[in-house]
Amino acid sequence: MHRRMVLAGLGYAGLAGCASGPAALTTSTRPRFQPQPFARLLTDPGRLSRITVCLRPFRAQGPRIEVERVGDKRVVHNYGHGGSGWSLSWGSAVAARDLALEGGQRQVAVIGCGALGLTAALQILRAGAQVTIYATERTPYTRSARATGVWSPQSRLSLEGGTDAGFPARWEAMARASWAAHHSFIGLDGDPVRFIDTYELEDGSGGGGAVGPAPVDTSVRFQHLRGQLTDIGPDGRDLTADEHPFPVASALVYPNMTFNVAEYARQITEAFLMEGGRIAQRTFHAPSELAELAEPVVVNCTGYGARALFGDESVIPVRGQIGWLTPQPELTYGLNYRSISMVPRHDGIVIQANGSGERVGYGIDDETPNRAETEEALAVLATLYRER
Ligand SMILES: Cc1cc2nc3c(=O)[nH]c(=O)nc-3n(C[C@H](O)[C@H](O)[C@H](O)COP(=O)(O)OP(=O)(O)OC[C@H]3O[C@@H](n4cnc5c(N)ncnc54)[C@H](O)[C@@H]3O)c2cc1C
């Protein structure tokens, strides 16, 4: 009571003592809100530190998440997530976990240490099982480490007419569970997950076309389901010309969920190991080798590797290439322009020339980098940064 009266008195006296205070804060002395400055992307090809290529493990039917008996093992497949593996990982892991533990077994082997293997292993471990990951490669050598790192839950995931009637609902459940789980990594050291403003830039009719390769197979029709998720995620906003510095006819901005994949994979790996999981380096050459494992349940998260290991020719490669510019910590926004995407990550700035759309790279298993493709993209991005 006394303290409140003193505080109240002080407050009154304070106001009385500086009667001119609030009035003195005129518009000329009051600090101004400032729009965030736009750092310039440095597009010199000399800043390219590496070019990586990765094969998306695509299936017309969508990811394979189901149980198969192989000898005396209960094998839970969890592969074939196309261009959506990071995005859908946690939701897919929940489905794989439930199938793995359904028979009451509590010793589980997970094959694969990419996005799908790591998240499935952690989910199963946290459900009380003993889990060992067996894999040829771990982070940062898996294909998952070569992903762009954006929320893309329906990118190159399935073909129109390729899925069963229940797939849209299963996909939606996976996507919603993943969206929620990714949020638990926002704000952690190293920003494993964060939102960045991303600018969609459009030229007027005189502008150039899409930059990047053309598709080999133009008959491919990917299924698009994103409409079912329109209620999650922040909205975009059209910009007026004085709200951005880019010399384009129109622009909109939206906050995009991005994954700093190097840090994200490290944190999931560390959590798995600290909570009692084990990782062993091992390559399997045939399903019959699973019989050598002590664990009665095996979760197969081999991604594109499932094609060779399980002879599953429904897994189609969709090639994708990234040029990595050295990091620019001051660059805090991403953009998409003429099919080129730029995502600033802590481990490098991702430059991707997506050419004439998602079909690019379909059926191509060549992981040889093409530097000319990246340099062309950089030359086009440079035009956005010319002084007006
Ligand atoms: C260019 C590009 C950009 C992408 N961008 C995004 C994005 O922004 N967002 C998104 O959500 N997704 C993106 N993706 C898709 C995503 O990268 C994949 O869906 C995901 O990496 C697949 O993960 P995975 O764990 O199934 O496979 P992988 O990462 O390939 O992991 C497979 C694991 O299995 C092991 N393995 C394989 N075969 C064997 C074997 N026989 N014996 C033992 N171990 C084996 C491997 O060593 C590895 O550990 C992108 C893909 C590409 C190519």
CSV table of N, CA and C in Angstrom, one decimal, residues 78-179:
chain,number,residue,atom,x,y,z
A,78,ASN,N,10.0,-45.3,-44.6
A,78,ASN,CA,9.8,-43.8,-44.4
A,78,ASN,C,10.7,-43.1,-45.3
A,79,TYR,N,10.4,-43.2,-46.6
A,79,TYR,CA,11.2,-42.5,-47.7
A,79,TYR,C,10.4,-42.1,-48.8
A,80,GLY,N,11.0,-41.2,-49.7
A,80,GLY,CA,10.4,-40.8,-50.9
A,80,GLY,C,9.6,-39.5,-50.7
A,81,HIS,N,10.3,-38.5,-50.0
A,81,HIS,CA,9.6,-37.2,-49.7
A,81,HIS,C,9.9,-36.1,-50.7
A,82,GLY,N,10.5,-36.5,-51.9
A,82,GLY,CA,10.7,-35.5,-53.0
A,82,GLY,C,11.4,-34.3,-52.5
A,83,GLY,N,10.8,-33.1,-52.8
A,83,GLY,CA,11.4,-31.8,-52.4
A,83,GLY,C,10.8,-31.3,-51.2
A,84,SER,N,10.2,-32.2,-50.3
A,84,SER,CA,9.5,-31.7,-49.1
A,84,SER,C,10.1,-32.4,-47.8
A,85,GLY,N,11.2,-33.0,-48.0
A,85,GLY,CA,11.7,-33.9,-46.9
A,85,GLY,C,11.9,-33.2,-45.5
A,86,TRP,N,12.6,-32.0,-45.6
A,86,TRP,CA,12.8,-31.3,-44.3
A,86,TRP,C,11.4,-30.8,-43.8
A,87,SER,N,10.6,-30.2,-44.7
A,87,SER,CA,9.3,-29.6,-44.3
A,87,SER,C,8.4,-30.7,-43.6
A,88,LEU,N,8.4,-31.9,-44.2
A,88,LEU,CA,7.4,-32.9,-43.7
A,88,LEU,C,8.0,-33.8,-42.6
A,89,SER,N,9.3,-33.6,-42.3
A,89,SER,CA,10.1,-34.6,-41.6
A,89,SER,C,9.4,-35.0,-40.2
A,90,TRP,N,9.0,-34.0,-39.4
A,90,TRP,CA,8.5,-34.3,-38.1
A,90,TRP,C,7.2,-35.0,-38.2
A,91,GLY,N,6.3,-34.6,-39.1
A,91,GLY,CA,5.0,-35.3,-39.2
A,91,GLY,C,5.2,-36.7,-39.7
A,92,SER,N,6.1,-36.9,-40.6
A,92,SER,CA,6.4,-38.2,-41.1
A,92,SER,C,6.9,-39.1,-40.0
A,93,ALA,N,7.8,-38.5,-39.2
A,93,ALA,CA,8.4,-39.2,-38.1
A,93,ALA,C,7.3,-39.7,-37.1
A,94,VAL,N,6.3,-39.0,-36.9
A,94,VAL,CA,5.2,-39.4,-36.0
A,94,VAL,C,4.6,-40.6,-36.6
A,95,ALA,N,4.3,-40.6,-37.9
A,95,ALA,CA,3.6,-41.7,-38.5
A,95,ALA,C,4.5,-43.0,-38.4
A,96,ALA,N,5.8,-42.8,-38.7
A,96,ALA,CA,6.8,-43.9,-38.7
A,96,ALA,C,6.9,-44.4,-37.2
A,97,ARG,N,7.0,-43.5,-36.3
A,97,ARG,CA,7.1,-44.0,-34.9
A,97,ARG,C,5.9,-44.9,-34.5
A,98,ASP,N,4.7,-44.4,-34.8
A,98,ASP,CA,3.5,-45.2,-34.4
A,98,ASP,C,3.5,-46.6,-35.1
A,99,LEU,N,4.0,-46.7,-36.3
A,99,LEU,CA,4.1,-48.0,-37.0
A,99,LEU,C,5.2,-48.8,-36.4
A,100,ALA,N,6.3,-48.2,-36.0
A,100,ALA,CA,7.4,-48.9,-35.5
A,100,ALA,C,7.1,-49.5,-34.1
A,101,LEU,N,6.3,-48.8,-33.3
A,101,LEU,CA,6.1,-49.3,-31.9
A,101,LEU,C,4.8,-50.0,-31.7
A,102,GLU,N,4.0,-50.1,-32.8
A,102,GLU,CA,2.7,-50.7,-32.8
A,102,GLU,C,2.7,-52.1,-32.3
A,103,GLY,N,3.8,-52.9,-32.6
A,103,GLY,CA,3.8,-54.3,-32.1
A,103,GLY,C,4.3,-54.5,-30.7
A,104,GLY,N,4.6,-53.4,-30.0
A,104,GLY,CA,5.1,-53.4,-28.6
A,104,GLY,C,6.6,-53.6,-28.5
A,105,GLN,N,7.3,-53.7,-29.6
A,105,GLN,CA,8.8,-53.8,-29.5
A,105,GLN,C,9.4,-52.5,-29.1
A,106,ARG,N,10.5,-52.6,-28.4
A,106,ARG,CA,11.2,-51.4,-27.8
A,106,ARG,C,12.6,-51.3,-28.2
A,107,GLN,N,13.1,-52.1,-29.2
A,107,GLN,CA,14.4,-51.9,-29.7
A,107,GLN,C,14.3,-51.7,-31.2
A,108,VAL,N,14.8,-50.5,-31.6
A,108,VAL,CA,14.5,-50.1,-33.0
A,108,VAL,C,15.8,-49.7,-33.7
A,109,ALA,N,16.0,-50.2,-34.9
A,109,ALA,CA,17.1,-49.7,-35.8
A,109,ALA,C,16.5,-48.7,-36.8
A,110,VAL,N,17.2,-47.6,-37.0
A,110,VAL,CA,16.8,-46.7,-38.1
A,110,VAL,C,17.9,-46.7,-39.1
A,111,ILE,N,17.6,-46.9,-40.3
A,111,ILE,CA,18.6,-46.8,-41.4
A,111,ILE,C,18.5,-45.5,-42.0
A,112,GLY,N,19.6,-44.7,-41.9
A,112,GLY,CA,19.6,-43.4,-42.6
A,112,GLY,C,19.7,-42.3,-41.5
A,113,CYS,N,20.5,-41.3,-41.9
A,113,CYS,CA,20.8,-40.2,-40.9
A,113,CYS,C,20.5,-38.8,-41.6
A,114,GLY,N,19.6,-38.8,-42.6
A,114,GLY,CA,19.2,-37.5,-43.2
A,114,GLY,C,18.1,-36.9,-42.4
A,115,ALA,N,17.4,-36.0,-43.0
A,115,ALA,CA,16.3,-35.3,-42.3
A,115,ALA,C,15.2,-36.4,-41.8
A,116,LEU,N,14.9,-37.4,-42.6
A,116,LEU,CA,13.9,-38.3,-42.2
A,116,LEU,C,14.4,-39.3,-41.1
A,117,GLY,N,15.6,-39.7,-41.3
A,117,GLY,CA,16.2,-40.7,-40.3
A,117,GLY,C,16.3,-40.0,-38.9
A,118,LEU,N,16.9,-38.8,-38.9
A,118,LEU,CA,17.2,-38.1,-37.6
A,118,LEU,C,15.9,-37.8,-36.9
A,119,THR,N,14.9,-37.3,-37.6
A,119,THR,CA,13.6,-37.0,-36.9
A,119,THR,C,12.9,-38.2,-36.4
A,120,ALA,N,12.9,-39.3,-37.3
A,120,ALA,CA,12.2,-40.5,-36.9
A,120,ALA,C,12.9,-41.1,-35.7
A,121,ALA,N,14.2,-41.1,-35.7
A,121,ALA,CA,15.0,-41.7,-34.6
A,121,ALA,C,14.7,-41.0,-33.3
A,122,LEU,N,14.6,-39.7,-33.3
A,122,LEU,CA,14.4,-38.9,-32.1
A,122,LEU,C,13.0,-39.1,-31.6
A,123,GLN,N,12.0,-39.1,-32.5
A,123,GLN,CA,10.6,-39.4,-32.1
A,123,GLN,C,10.5,-40.7,-31.4
A,124,ILE,N,11.1,-41.7,-32.0
A,124,ILE,CA,11.0,-43.1,-31.4
A,124,ILE,C,11.7,-43.2,-30.1
A,125,LEU,N,12.9,-42.6,-30.0
A,125,LEU,CA,13.6,-42.6,-28.7
A,125,LEU,C,12.8,-41.9,-27.6
A,126,ARG,N,12.1,-40.8,-28.0
A,126,ARG,CA,11.4,-40.1,-27.0
A,126,ARG,C,10.1,-40.8,-26.6
A,127,ALA,N,9.7,-41.8,-27.4
A,127,ALA,CA,8.6,-42.6,-27.0
A,127,ALA,C,9.0,-43.8,-26.1
A,128,GLY,N,10.3,-43.8,-25.7
A,128,GLY,CA,10.8,-44.8,-24.7
A,128,GLY,C,11.5,-46.0,-25.3
A,129,ALA,N,11.8,-46.0,-26.6
A,129,ALA,CA,12.5,-47.1,-27.2
A,129,ALA,C,14.0,-46.9,-27.2
A,130,GLN,N,14.8,-48.0,-27.3
A,130,GLN,CA,16.2,-47.9,-27.6
A,130,GLN,C,16.4,-47.8,-29.1
A,131,VAL,N,17.2,-46.8,-29.5
A,131,VAL,CA,17.3,-46.6,-30.9
A,131,VAL,C,18.7,-46.5,-31.4
A,132,THR,N,19.1,-47.2,-32.4
A,132,THR,CA,20.4,-47.0,-33.1
A,132,THR,C,20.2,-46.6,-34.5
A,133,ILE,N,20.9,-45.6,-34.9
A,133,ILE,CA,20.8,-45.2,-36.4
A,133,ILE,C,22.0,-45.9,-37.0
A,134,TYR,N,21.8,-46.6,-38.1
A,134,TYR,CA,22.8,-47.1,-39.0
A,134,TYR,C,22.8,-46.4,-40.3
A,135,ALA,N,23.9,-45.8,-40.7
A,135,ALA,CA,23.9,-45.1,-42.0
A,135,ALA,C,25.3,-45.0,-42.6
A,136,THR,N,25.3,-45.0,-43.9
A,136,THR,CA,26.6,-44.8,-44.7
A,136,THR,C,27.1,-43.4,-44.3
A,137,GLU,N,26.3,-42.4,-44.5
A,137,GLU,CA,26.7,-41.0,-44.3
A,137,GLU,C,25.9,-40.3,-43.1
A,138,ARG,N,26.5,-39.4,-42.4
A,138,ARG,CA,25.8,-38.6,-41.5
A,138,ARG,C,26.0,-37.1,-42.0
A,139,THR,N,25.2,-36.3,-41.3
A,139,THR,CA,25.4,-34.8,-41.5
A,139,THR,C,26.8,-34.4,-41.3
A,140,PRO,N,27.5,-33.6,-42.1
A,140,PRO,CA,26.9,-32.9,-43.2
A,140,PRO,C,27.0,-33.5,-44.6
A,141,TYR,N,27.2,-34.9,-44.6
A,141,TYR,CA,27.4,-35.5,-45.9
A,141,TYR,C,26.2,-36.2,-46.5
A,142,THR,N,25.1,-36.1,-45.9
A,142,THR,CA,23.9,-36.7,-46.5
A,142,THR,C,23.3,-35.7,-47.5
A,143,ARG,N,22.4,-36.2,-48.3
A,143,ARG,CA,21.8,-35.4,-49.3
A,143,ARG,C,20.9,-34.3,-48.7
A,144,SER,N,20.4,-34.6,-47.5
A,144,SER,CA,19.6,-33.6,-46.8
A,144,SER,C,20.4,-32.3,-46.5
A,145,ALA,N,21.7,-32.5,-46.3
A,145,ALA,CA,22.5,-31.3,-46.0
A,145,ALA,C,22.6,-30.4,-47.2
A,146,ARG,N,22.2,-30.9,-48.4
A,146,ARG,CA,22.3,-30.0,-49.6
A,146,ARG,C,20.9,-29.4,-50.0
A,147,ALA,N,20.0,-29.4,-49.1
A,147,ALA,CA,18.7,-28.8,-49.4
A,147,ALA,C,18.7,-27.3,-49.3
A,148,THR,N,17.7,-26.6,-49.9
A,148,THR,CA,17.6,-25.2,-49.8
A,148,THR,C,17.4,-24.7,-48.4
A,149,GLY,N,16.4,-25.4,-47.8
A,149,GLY,CA,16.1,-25.0,-46.4
A,149,GLY,C,14.9,-24.1,-46.3
A,150,VAL,N,13.8,-24.3,-47.0
A,150,VAL,CA,12.6,-23.5,-46.8
A,150,VAL,C,11.4,-24.4,-46.6
A,151,TRP,N,10.4,-23.8,-46.0
A,151,TRP,CA,9.1,-24.6,-45.8
A,151,TRP,C,8.5,-24.8,-47.2
A,152,SER,N,8.5,-26.1,-47.6
A,152,SER,CA,8.0,-26.4,-49.0
A,152,SER,C,7.3,-27.8,-48.9
A,153,PRO,N,6.2,-27.8,-48.2
A,153,PRO,CA,5.6,-29.2,-47.9
A,153,PRO,C,4.9,-29.9,-49.0
A,154,GLN,N,4.8,-29.2,-50.2
A,154,GLN,CA,4.3,-29.9,-51.3
A,154,GLN,C,5.1,-29.8,-52.6
A,155,SER,N,6.4,-29.6,-52.3
A,155,SER,CA,7.3,-29.5,-53.5
A,155,SER,C,7.7,-30.9,-54.0
A,156,ARG,N,7.4,-31.1,-55.3
A,156,ARG,CA,7.8,-32.4,-56.0
A,156,ARG,C,7.5,-33.6,-55.1
A,157,LEU,N,6.3,-33.7,-54.6
A,157,LEU,CA,5.9,-34.7,-53.6
A,157,LEU,C,5.2,-35.9,-54.2
A,158,SER,N,4.4,-35.6,-55.2
A,158,SER,CA,3.5,-36.7,-55.8
A,158,SER,C,3.1,-36.2,-57.2
A,159,LEU,N,2.5,-37.1,-57.9
A,159,LEU,CA,2.0,-36.8,-59.3
A,159,LEU,C,0.5,-36.7,-59.2
A,160,GLU,N,-0.1,-35.8,-60.1
A,160,GLU,CA,-1.5,-35.8,-60.2
A,160,GLU,C,-2.0,-37.1,-60.6
A,161,GLY,N,-2.9,-37.7,-59.9
A,161,GLY,CA,-3.5,-39.0,-60.3
A,161,GLY,C,-2.6,-40.1,-59.8
A,162,GLY,N,-1.5,-39.8,-59.1
A,162,GLY,CA,-0.6,-40.9,-58.7
A,162,GLY,C,-0.9,-41.4,-57.3
A,163,THR,N,-1.7,-40.6,-56.5
A,163,THR,CA,-1.8,-41.0,-55.1
A,163,THR,C,-3.2,-41.6,-54.8
A,164,ASP,N,-3.3,-42.3,-53.7
A,164,ASP,CA,-4.6,-42.9,-53.3
A,164,ASP,C,-5.5,-41.8,-52.7
A,165,ALA,N,-6.8,-42.1,-52.5
A,165,ALA,CA,-7.8,-41.2,-52.0
A,165,ALA,C,-7.5,-40.6,-50.7
A,166,GLY,N,-6.8,-41.4,-49.8
A,166,GLY,CA,-6.5,-40.9,-48.5
A,166,GLY,C,-5.3,-40.0,-48.4
A,167,PHE,N,-4.5,-39.9,-49.5
A,167,PHE,CA,-3.2,-39.2,-49.4
A,167,PHE,C,-3.4,-37.7,-49.0
A,168,PRO,N,-4.3,-36.9,-49.5
A,168,PRO,CA,-4.4,-35.5,-49.2
A,168,PRO,C,-4.5,-35.3,-47.6
A,169,ALA,N,-5.4,-36.2,-47.0
A,169,ALA,CA,-5.6,-36.0,-45.6
A,169,ALA,C,-4.3,-36.4,-44.8
A,170,ARG,N,-3.7,-37.5,-45.2
A,170,ARG,CA,-2.4,-37.9,-44.5
A,170,ARG,C,-1.3,-36.8,-44.7
A,171,TRP,N,-1.2,-36.3,-45.9
A,171,TRP,CA,-0.2,-35.2,-46.1
A,171,TRP,C,-0.5,-34.0,-45.3
A,172,GLU,N,-1.8,-33.7,-45.2
A,172,GLU,CA,-2.2,-32.5,-44.4
A,172,GLU,C,-1.8,-32.7,-42.9
A,173,ALA,N,-2.1,-33.9,-42.4
A,173,ALA,CA,-1.7,-34.2,-41.0
A,173,ALA,C,-0.2,-34.1,-40.8
A,174,MET,N,0.5,-34.6,-41.8
A,174,MET,CA,2.0,-34.6,-41.7
A,174,MET,C,2.5,-33.1,-41.7
A,175,ALA,N,1.9,-32.4,-42.6
A,175,ALA,CA,2.4,-31.0,-42.8
A,175,ALA,C,2.1,-30.2,-41.5
A,176,ARG,N,0.8,-30.3,-40.9
A,176,ARG,CA,0.5,-29.6,-39.8
A,176,ARG,C,1.3,-30.0,-38.5
A,177,ALA,N,1.6,-31.3,-38.4
A,177,ALA,CA,2.4,-31.7,-37.3
A,177,ALA,C,3.8,-31.2,-37.4
A,178,SER,N,4.3,-31.1,-38.6
A,178,SER,CA,5.7,-30.6,-38.9
A,178,SER,C,5.8,-29.1,-38.6
A,179,TRP,N,4.8,-28.4,-39.1
A,179,TRP,CA,4.8,-27.0,-38.9
A,179,TRP,C,4.9,-26.6,-37.5
